[in-house]
Structure formats: C-alpha cells, structure tokens
C-alpha cells in the first residue's frame, strides 16, 4: 500500500480508503462475517482510512464492532460524519456525537466531517447553532481530532466554505467524468492552496464507470494497448493527481477489494501518459453522450413520501439510453412494479432539496415516466415475471 501525507497533521493515509456505505448483505441485513473478513483483509493489506457516516444504516455499529473485536482500532483512522439536516440545536450535536462514539466503540474520532454541505448558508446556520464551540470543545477533550466536510455543491459555494474556517480536510466528488463538475479540479486546487487535505469520493461514479459504460466506451478501453479494467483506469485517473490524498471506494466484493488494493500498490502521481489520458477523454465523451440523468445513485433523495424509487428510475432510464434493447425496460418494470414507478411522483419537491447533484428530479421523473411507464411495457414485464416464476 502507498500512503500520502496530510500536511496539517502529518497523518500518512492509505491512498485507497474504505467506503463503508454499502457493506455486503445477506437476507437484506449486513452480512457481518463477510464484512469482517473483508475489512480485516483490507487492514492487513495496508488500508488505514475507513469512511462511514451517521446516516449509513448500521455502518458505524458494524465497523466499530469489527475494529474492537479484532483489536484494530489503533491501526486505522476512522472518518464519520455529522448529518446537516438533523442538526437543529447545539444539544443535538452533542447527542449525535455521543451516539456515534457508542456505535463505533471508541472514545475518539480521527476525522469528523459535516455530511453533504451544498451551500454556504448551511455552514452559516451551523455556526449560528454553535458548531465552532462544539468543535473547539471536543478537540480539547481529544474526542475529535480533525474536522472537515464533504461537499456536493457548486464551485462558488465551495470556495466560500473553504475560506471561512481552518479545515483539516474536505471531501469532494472527483472522477474523470466529473473533472469540471461541482468543486472539480479548480476546487481541488483551491483547497490545496489553503493547505487543506483533499479526499476523493465517487471515483467510479457510483459504479457507473465500471458497470454502465456504453459499448463503444468499453471497446475503447478493451482495444487500448495497456490492458486494465475500467475500474482500475478510473481509480488511476484520480490517483494521478498528487493533491488527492485518499480515494474512497465502496468495496463489498472480495474480487474488487483485491483488485483495488493491487491497483493502489502500483499507482503513482503523475504517472498516466498523454496517450492514456487521451484514451480516457474519448471514453468520457462517449459516456457523456449517452447519459440522461447525472445521478450517482447516492440515494440521499430517499425516501420519497410517495414511495417512488428515484435512483432505480434514473438508473433504468440511463440503462435504456446506454444499452438499448428491452432488458432495461423489463428490469425497470419488475423493480418498480406499480408501487415505486416514476409516474407516482406528485411533485412535492422533498427530493430536490436533498439531492447533492442538484438534479431537477421532478422534471426528470416526468421524462422517465414518458419513456418507461407505457402500459404495454408493464404488460410485457408482467408476462416475463409469470414466465420466470411460474
């Protein structure tokens, strides 16, 4: 494993960070034994940065139990996050932190981040509620070591937030598709100019740069003279920047963990050739030409009051555009049935307030419904289901 140093605190963090949002499941609950095996394997291979959050169901509890039962707490840096929307009072900050420390079975958190800041006014509101006193007090107690934020807004808002506090770290969405999206490269450079460590999330855009690449894009990669998987190309593109300290990957498959660790051990900053960068630029152009909705499947928009499965609606809609054929349509019908389809949207707008990508969800759900909710598609889906389960 290779490591990069956070300048403000001199921490050496593994270039591959373990994203704990989507642990493997069995019978719809976290498969503890499998998760434990995967996490311990990653630690033994040198991964020392584990990213979780208060809002990730059972994630903090699972991570804390595994680290304590295997005596691994001192080998790793735990990063977790404070949910912005849940903070209405100064007391709530204390309550949530106490809960997180209990869940994680630890008496300190290495990296404490405000979760999903989008606008400067959200940070201003937290200041008005007393977050500066909260952070200063907890740092003095030694319960919070470093403070930062994860971000999903625009560049202007990002710079305002960066300028307003002496942050240790920040987390931004960064991959070869989103080089100039949200904070992007300009935001990365700006944070670095302020001596703030930058952590990259969504390096594979929620798996889209692996599983959802258009056929032509896959061919570009397959025909290139250097043979690497789409996932490795995506990670290597982010690692090519020396200013990215950690690249988070939500790893819940043994093969993916092994592949990512191997790629991390071979990565170096500024190692991609001009030819390799040009190849990925062609892949980017092909991908961008096919995608309909810029959804990363983070599911922050959920739950929908009407039961609409928004990520599935957008994923199926994109699949239809990228791959064509009847399969995406049938998958959509079977996944949503009549309970969670796009046409169930009542335009209440709750989802749009929570979307970190600022997607016009209401309008896009109309497009999904127009394309995917035709009666004959639903009939076809029911027929397929009857054939499969008869």
Short mmCIF file of C-alpha atoms in Angstrom, two decimals:
data_model
loop_
_atom_site.label_atom_id
_atom_site.label_comp_id
_atom_site.label_asym_id
_atom_site.label_seq_id
_atom_site.Cartn_x
_atom_site.Cartn_y
_atom_site.Cartn_z
CA UNK A 1 0.00 0.00 0.00
CA UNK A 2 1.11 3.52 -0.70
CA UNK A 3 0.43 6.49 1.55
CA UNK A 4 0.08 10.23 1.17
CA UNK A 5 0.57 12.80 3.89
CA UNK A 6 -1.94 15.35 5.17
CA UNK A 7 0.26 18.40 5.61
CA UNK A 8 -1.57 19.99 8.56
CA UNK A 9 -1.39 16.97 10.86
CA UNK A 10 1.30 14.86 9.18
CA UNK A 11 -1.00 11.81 9.06
CA UNK A 12 0.02 9.26 6.45
CA UNK A 13 -3.18 7.91 4.94
CA UNK A 14 -3.54 4.98 2.56
CA UNK A 15 -4.22 6.18 -0.97
CA UNK A 16 -7.12 3.72 -1.03
CA UNK A 17 -9.82 4.49 1.53
CA UNK A 18 -12.51 2.02 2.53
CA UNK A 19 -16.01 3.38 1.93
CA UNK A 20 -18.42 1.85 4.45
CA UNK A 21 -21.75 2.90 2.93
CA UNK A 22 -22.59 -0.39 1.26
CA UNK A 23 -21.40 -3.40 3.25
CA UNK A 24 -22.34 -6.81 1.77
CA UNK A 25 -25.79 -8.02 2.78
CA UNK A 26 -27.46 -11.34 3.44
CA UNK A 27 -31.25 -11.55 3.70
CA UNK A 28 -31.37 -7.74 3.45
CA UNK A 29 -29.17 -7.15 6.51
CA UNK A 30 -25.42 -6.62 6.72
CA UNK A 31 -23.53 -9.89 6.43
CA UNK A 32 -21.31 -9.42 9.48
CA UNK A 33 -18.96 -12.36 8.91
CA UNK A 34 -18.29 -11.42 5.30
CA UNK A 35 -17.88 -7.74 6.17
CA UNK A 36 -15.48 -8.58 8.98
CA UNK A 37 -13.36 -10.74 6.70
CA UNK A 38 -13.20 -8.03 4.05
CA UNK A 39 -12.31 -5.23 6.47
CA UNK A 40 -9.60 -7.25 8.22
CA UNK A 41 -8.15 -8.26 4.84
CA UNK A 42 -8.03 -4.60 3.80
CA UNK A 43 -6.29 -3.60 7.05
CA UNK A 44 -3.75 -6.40 6.66
CA UNK A 45 -3.06 -5.13 3.14
CA UNK A 46 -2.38 -1.62 4.46
CA UNK A 47 -5.69 0.25 4.16
CA UNK A 48 -5.89 2.59 7.15
CA UNK A 49 -8.69 5.07 6.31
CA UNK A 50 -12.30 3.97 6.89
CA UNK A 51 -15.14 6.29 5.97
CA UNK A 52 -18.62 5.90 7.46
CA UNK A 53 -21.48 8.21 8.48
CA UNK A 54 -24.29 8.62 10.99
CA UNK A 55 -26.83 8.15 8.20
CA UNK A 56 -25.41 4.92 6.76
CA UNK A 57 -27.71 2.21 8.20
CA UNK A 58 -25.84 0.06 10.76
CA UNK A 59 -22.49 1.06 9.25
CA UNK A 60 -20.96 2.74 12.31
CA UNK A 61 -22.10 -0.09 14.59
CA UNK A 62 -20.68 -2.76 12.28
CA UNK A 63 -17.35 -1.01 11.77
CA UNK A 64 -16.97 -0.32 15.49
CA UNK A 65 -17.70 -3.91 16.48
CA UNK A 66 -15.25 -5.32 13.92
CA UNK A 67 -12.42 -2.98 14.91
CA UNK A 68 -12.87 -3.60 18.63
CA UNK A 69 -13.27 -7.38 18.45
CA UNK A 70 -10.14 -7.67 16.29
CA UNK A 71 -8.08 -5.11 18.28
CA UNK A 72 -7.61 -2.98 15.17
CA UNK A 73 -8.73 0.43 16.38
CA UNK A 74 -5.24 1.88 16.70
CA UNK A 75 -4.25 0.63 13.25
CA UNK A 76 -6.78 2.79 11.40
CA UNK A 77 -8.19 6.28 11.05
CA UNK A 78 -11.96 6.45 11.42
CA UNK A 79 -13.82 9.11 9.49
CA UNK A 80 -17.50 9.66 10.15
CA UNK A 81 -19.96 12.46 9.51
CA UNK A 82 -22.45 14.78 11.18
CA UNK A 83 -25.82 14.91 9.35
CA UNK A 84 -26.58 18.56 8.49
CA UNK A 85 -30.35 18.15 8.19
CA UNK A 86 -30.64 16.58 11.65
CA UNK A 87 -28.93 19.47 13.45
CA UNK A 88 -31.49 21.92 14.81
CA UNK A 89 -29.85 22.78 18.15
CA UNK A 90 -26.41 22.85 19.81
CA UNK A 91 -27.57 20.00 22.06
CA UNK A 92 -28.29 17.83 19.03
CA UNK A 93 -24.60 17.98 18.06
CA UNK A 94 -23.66 16.54 21.45
CA UNK A 95 -26.37 13.90 21.27
CA UNK A 96 -25.33 12.66 17.82
CA UNK A 97 -21.63 12.58 18.67
CA UNK A 98 -22.28 10.58 21.86
CA UNK A 99 -24.31 8.12 19.79
CA UNK A 100 -21.55 7.84 17.18
CA UNK A 101 -18.83 7.20 19.75
CA UNK A 102 -21.03 4.49 21.27
CA UNK A 103 -21.75 2.92 17.89
CA UNK A 104 -18.09 2.99 16.87
CA UNK A 105 -16.99 1.63 20.28
CA UNK A 106 -14.26 4.24 20.54
CA UNK A 107 -13.52 7.32 22.63
CA UNK A 108 -12.26 9.44 19.73
CA UNK A 109 -12.85 10.03 16.03
CA UNK A 110 -9.89 10.79 13.79
CA UNK A 111 -11.76 12.70 11.06
CA UNK A 112 -15.14 14.26 11.78
CA UNK A 113 -16.85 15.72 8.73
CA UNK A 114 -20.02 17.71 8.19
CA UNK A 115 -22.02 15.49 5.87
CA UNK A 116 -23.05 16.73 2.44
CA UNK A 117 -22.64 20.51 2.60
CA UNK A 118 -24.12 22.07 -0.51
CA UNK A 119 -24.43 25.77 0.31
CA UNK A 120 -22.51 28.25 2.45
CA UNK A 121 -25.73 29.17 4.28
CA UNK A 122 -25.86 25.62 5.70
CA UNK A 123 -22.44 26.21 7.28
CA UNK A 124 -23.57 29.64 8.48
CA UNK A 125 -26.60 28.06 10.13
CA UNK A 126 -24.41 25.51 11.91
CA UNK A 127 -22.21 28.35 13.17
CA UNK A 128 -25.27 30.17 14.49
CA UNK A 129 -26.23 26.99 16.35
CA UNK A 130 -22.80 26.80 17.98
CA UNK A 131 -20.76 24.36 15.94
CA UNK A 132 -17.50 26.26 16.46
CA UNK A 133 -17.86 25.94 20.23
CA UNK A 134 -18.78 22.28 19.76
CA UNK A 135 -15.70 21.53 17.67
CA UNK A 136 -13.29 23.50 19.87
CA UNK A 137 -14.65 21.80 22.99
CA UNK A 138 -14.46 18.30 21.54
CA UNK A 139 -10.97 18.86 20.15
CA UNK A 140 -9.79 19.94 23.61
CA UNK A 141 -11.29 16.77 25.08
CA UNK A 142 -9.45 14.74 22.44
CA UNK A 143 -12.66 13.16 21.18
CA UNK A 144 -12.49 14.81 17.74
CA UNK A 145 -9.02 15.01 16.24
CA UNK A 146 -9.57 16.57 12.80
CA UNK A 147 -12.50 18.47 11.31
CA UNK A 148 -13.70 18.75 7.73
CA UNK A 149 -16.70 18.49 5.42
CA UNK A 150 -17.99 16.52 2.46
CA UNK A 151 -19.29 18.63 -0.42
CA UNK A 152 -21.79 18.34 -3.26
CA UNK A 153 -22.49 21.94 -4.28
CA UNK A 154 -21.06 24.31 -6.87
CA UNK A 155 -17.57 25.80 -7.05
CA UNK A 156 -18.62 29.23 -5.79
CA UNK A 157 -20.18 27.82 -2.62
CA UNK A 158 -17.18 25.51 -2.12
CA UNK A 159 -14.71 28.39 -2.11
CA UNK A 160 -16.81 30.38 0.36
CA UNK A 161 -16.90 27.42 2.76
CA UNK A 162 -13.17 26.77 2.34
CA UNK A 163 -12.35 30.40 3.15
CA UNK A 164 -14.45 30.55 6.30
CA UNK A 165 -12.67 28.05 8.56
CA UNK A 166 -9.30 26.44 9.14
CA UNK A 167 -10.32 22.98 7.90
CA UNK A 168 -8.01 19.97 8.09
CA UNK A 169 -9.69 18.06 5.24
CA UNK A 170 -12.53 18.21 2.75
CA UNK A 171 -14.13 15.53 0.60
CA UNK A 172 -15.21 16.16 -3.00
CA UNK A 173 -16.73 14.13 -5.82
CA UNK A 174 -13.92 13.57 -8.31
CA UNK A 175 -13.51 11.29 -11.33
CA UNK A 176 -12.62 11.62 -15.00
CA UNK A 177 -16.25 12.29 -15.92
CA UNK A 178 -16.73 15.00 -13.28
CA UNK A 179 -13.40 16.80 -13.66
CA UNK A 180 -15.19 20.14 -14.03
CA UNK A 181 -18.36 19.33 -12.05
CA UNK A 182 -19.20 20.60 -8.55
CA UNK A 183 -15.88 21.57 -6.89
CA UNK A 184 -13.90 19.84 -9.64
CA UNK A 185 -10.24 20.38 -10.39
CA UNK A 186 -10.45 24.11 -9.73
CA UNK A 187 -11.90 23.43 -6.30
CA UNK A 188 -9.22 20.82 -5.64
CA UNK A 189 -6.51 23.31 -6.49
CA UNK A 190 -8.15 25.97 -4.32
CA UNK A 191 -8.34 23.69 -1.27
CA UNK A 192 -4.71 22.68 -1.73
CA UNK A 193 -3.71 26.35 -1.90
CA UNK A 194 -5.19 26.68 1.60
CA UNK A 195 -3.21 23.65 2.82
CA UNK A 196 -6.35 21.52 3.19
CA UNK A 197 -6.13 17.77 2.58
CA UNK A 198 -8.50 16.58 -0.15
CA UNK A 199 -10.24 13.20 -0.15
CA UNK A 200 -11.97 11.97 -3.32
CA UNK A 201 -15.33 10.21 -3.27
CA UNK A 202 -17.26 8.73 -6.20
CA UNK A 203 -14.06 7.87 -8.16
CA UNK A 204 -16.11 5.42 -10.24
CA UNK A 205 -19.30 7.49 -10.11
CA UNK A 206 -21.25 5.00 -8.03
CA UNK A 207 -20.03 2.12 -10.21
CA UNK A 208 -21.22 3.73 -13.44
CA UNK A 209 -17.66 3.90 -14.81
CA UNK A 210 -17.49 0.14 -14.45
CA UNK A 211 -20.95 -1.33 -14.90
CA UNK A 212 -22.67 1.33 -17.00
CA UNK A 213 -20.09 2.19 -19.64
CA UNK A 214 -21.59 2.28 -23.17
CA UNK A 215 -20.43 -0.46 -25.54
CA UNK A 216 -18.29 1.93 -27.58
CA UNK A 217 -16.63 3.21 -24.41
CA UNK A 218 -15.86 -0.34 -23.30
CA UNK A 219 -14.37 -1.07 -26.72
CA UNK A 220 -12.10 1.95 -26.42
CA UNK A 221 -10.71 0.54 -23.17
CA UNK A 222 -10.53 -3.06 -24.42
CA UNK A 223 -8.68 -2.06 -27.60
CA UNK A 224 -6.15 0.15 -25.86
CA UNK A 225 -2.59 -1.16 -25.82
CA UNK A 226 -2.35 -1.05 -21.98
CA UNK A 227 -4.72 -3.65 -20.51
CA UNK A 228 -6.53 -2.60 -17.34
CA UNK A 229 -10.10 -2.97 -16.11
CA UNK A 230 -12.47 0.04 -16.34
CA UNK A 231 -12.40 0.26 -12.55
CA UNK A 232 -8.62 0.39 -12.37
CA UNK A 233 -8.49 3.08 -15.08
CA UNK A 234 -10.97 5.16 -13.10
CA UNK A 235 -9.03 4.88 -9.86
CA UNK A 236 -5.68 5.50 -11.52
CA UNK A 237 -7.02 8.70 -13.10
CA UNK A 238 -7.81 10.09 -9.64
CA UNK A 239 -4.58 8.83 -8.09
CA UNK A 240 -2.67 10.57 -10.88
CA UNK A 241 -3.25 13.82 -9.04
CA UNK A 242 -0.66 14.20 -6.25
CA UNK A 243 -3.07 16.53 -4.43
CA UNK A 244 -5.67 13.81 -3.81
CA UNK A 245 -4.66 12.20 -0.53
CA UNK A 246 -7.24 9.38 -0.32
CA UNK A 247 -9.53 7.84 -2.92
CA UNK A 248 -12.62 6.27 -1.35
CA UNK A 249 -14.02 3.08 -2.78
CA UNK A 250 -17.19 1.41 -1.52
CA UNK A 251 -15.82 -2.12 -1.56
CA UNK A 252 -18.14 -5.02 -0.74
CA UNK A 253 -16.83 -7.75 -3.04
CA UNK A 254 -13.68 -9.81 -2.42
CA UNK A 255 -12.53 -9.56 -6.03
CA UNK A 256 -12.99 -5.78 -6.13
CA UNK A 257 -11.11 -5.34 -2.86
CA UNK A 258 -8.17 -7.36 -4.17
CA UNK A 259 -8.16 -5.51 -7.49
CA UNK A 260 -8.34 -2.08 -5.85
CA UNK A 261 -5.58 -2.85 -3.36
CA UNK A 262 -3.33 -4.14 -6.14
CA UNK A 263 -4.03 -1.03 -8.22
CA UNK A 264 -3.30 1.21 -5.22
CA UNK A 265 0.03 -0.51 -4.59
CA UNK A 266 1.07 0.18 -8.21
CA UNK A 267 -0.24 3.73 -8.54
CA UNK A 268 1.91 6.83 -8.56
CA UNK A 269 1.11 10.52 -9.02
CA UNK A 270 1.69 11.97 -12.49
CA UNK A 271 2.18 8.50 -13.96
CA UNK A 272 -0.52 8.48 -16.65
CA UNK A 273 0.90 9.10 -20.11
CA UNK A 274 -0.57 11.60 -22.54
CA UNK A 275 -1.82 8.70 -24.65
CA UNK A 276 -3.61 7.16 -21.63
CA UNK A 277 -5.24 10.47 -20.76
CA UNK A 278 -6.42 10.91 -24.32
CA UNK A 279 -7.93 7.43 -24.27
CA UNK A 280 -9.90 8.23 -21.11
CA UNK A 281 -11.04 11.50 -22.66
CA UNK A 282 -12.57 9.52 -25.53
CA UNK A 283 -14.29 7.23 -23.03
CA UNK A 284 -15.62 10.32 -21.25
CA UNK A 285 -17.02 11.79 -24.45
CA UNK A 286 -18.80 8.54 -25.30
CA UNK A 287 -20.20 8.19 -21.80
CA UNK A 288 -21.43 11.78 -21.66
CA UNK A 289 -23.19 11.40 -24.99
CA UNK A 290 -25.35 8.56 -23.64
CA UNK A 291 -26.18 9.52 -20.07
CA UNK A 292 -29.61 11.03 -19.50
CA UNK A 293 -29.57 11.92 -15.80
CA UNK A 294 -26.42 12.79 -13.83
CA UNK A 295 -27.44 10.58 -10.90
CA UNK A 296 -24.70 8.79 -8.90
CA UNK A 297 -27.16 6.54 -7.02
CA UNK A 298 -26.23 8.04 -3.64
CA UNK A 299 -29.91 7.78 -2.57
CA UNK A 300 -29.80 10.97 -0.49
CA UNK A 301 -33.13 11.84 -2.16
CA UNK A 302 -34.78 8.88 -0.47
CA UNK A 303 -37.19 8.02 0.98
CA UNK A 304 -39.81 9.54 -1.30
CA UNK A 305 -43.10 10.34 0.51
CA UNK A 306 -44.97 8.66 -2.36
CA UNK A 307 -42.70 5.63 -2.47
CA UNK A 308 -41.02 6.45 -5.80
CA UNK A 309 -37.69 4.62 -6.10
CA UNK A 310 -35.88 7.59 -7.60
CA UNK A 311 -32.38 6.05 -8.02
CA UNK A 312 -33.84 2.95 -9.71
CA UNK A 313 -35.96 5.11 -12.02
CA UNK A 314 -32.92 7.10 -13.15
CA UNK A 315 -30.65 4.06 -13.35
CA UNK A 316 -33.11 2.22 -15.61
CA UNK A 317 -33.64 5.32 -17.74
CA UNK A 318 -29.89 5.69 -18.21
CA UNK A 319 -29.51 1.98 -18.92
CA UNK A 320 -32.09 2.22 -21.68
CA UNK A 321 -30.19 5.11 -23.27
CA UNK A 322 -26.77 3.48 -22.89
CA UNK A 323 -27.54 -0.14 -23.74
CA UNK A 324 -30.81 -0.06 -25.65
CA UNK A 325 -32.96 -3.17 -26.03
CA UNK A 326 -35.80 -4.41 -23.83
CA UNK A 327 -33.80 -5.58 -20.81
CA UNK A 328 -33.55 -2.16 -19.05
CA UNK A 329 -37.26 -1.64 -19.63
CA UNK A 330 -38.21 -5.03 -18.20
CA UNK A 331 -35.84 -4.54 -15.25
CA UNK A 332 -37.46 -1.17 -14.54
CA UNK A 333 -40.99 -2.58 -14.61
CA UNK A 334 -40.08 -5.51 -12.36
CA UNK A 335 -38.11 -3.33 -9.93
CA UNK A 336 -40.72 -0.62 -9.52
CA UNK A 337 -43.94 -2.55 -10.24
CA UNK A 338 -46.87 -0.17 -9.61
CA UNK A 339 -45.62 0.96 -6.22
CA UNK A 340 -42.43 2.92 -6.87
CA UNK A 341 -42.57 3.91 -10.55
CA UNK A 342 -41.84 7.42 -11.81
CA UNK A 343 -45.49 8.19 -12.55
CA UNK A 344 -46.24 8.05 -8.81
CA UNK A 345 -44.40 11.38 -8.34
CA UNK A 346 -46.70 14.13 -7.00
CA UNK A 347 -44.11 16.90 -7.47
CA UNK A 348 -43.86 17.62 -3.73
CA UNK A 349 -40.19 18.61 -4.15
CA UNK A 350 -38.86 16.96 -0.98
CA UNK A 351 -36.28 15.03 -3.00
CA UNK A 352 -34.88 18.06 -4.84
CA UNK A 353 -33.98 19.77 -1.56
CA UNK A 354 -31.83 16.78 -0.59
CA UNK A 355 -30.14 15.98 -3.93
CA UNK A 356 -26.37 16.72 -3.75
CA UNK A 357 -26.17 16.76 -7.57
CA UNK A 358 -28.91 19.45 -7.79
CA UNK A 359 -30.78 17.31 -10.32
CA UNK A 360 -34.21 18.67 -11.34
CA UNK A 361 -35.72 15.40 -10.12
CA UNK A 362 -39.36 16.28 -10.73
CA UNK A 363 -38.75 17.14 -14.38
CA UNK A 364 -36.51 14.13 -14.94
CA UNK A 365 -39.09 11.78 -13.41
CA UNK A 366 -41.56 13.11 -15.95
CA UNK A 367 -39.07 12.15 -18.68
CA UNK A 368 -38.59 8.72 -17.12
CA UNK A 369 -42.34 8.15 -16.97
CA UNK A 370 -42.81 9.27 -20.55
CA UNK A 371 -40.16 6.82 -21.71
CA UNK A 372 -40.63 3.90 -19.31
CA UNK A 373 -44.19 3.83 -17.97
CA UNK A 374 -46.11 2.88 -21.10
CA UNK A 375 -48.86 0.35 -20.45
CA UNK A 376 -47.51 -2.21 -22.90
CA UNK A 377 -44.12 -2.19 -21.17
CA UNK A 378 -45.85 -3.01 -17.89
CA UNK A 379 -47.79 -5.79 -19.58
CA UNK A 380 -44.54 -7.17 -21.03
CA UNK A 381 -42.92 -7.04 -17.60
CA UNK A 382 -45.78 -8.99 -16.05
CA UNK A 383 -45.57 -11.63 -18.77
CA UNK A 384 -41.83 -12.03 -18.24
CA UNK A 385 -42.38 -12.32 -14.49
CA UNK A 386 -45.02 -15.00 -14.98
CA UNK A 387 -42.67 -17.00 -17.25
CA UNK A 388 -39.82 -16.77 -14.76
CA UNK A 389 -41.80 -17.60 -11.62
CA UNK A 390 -44.44 -19.99 -12.95
#
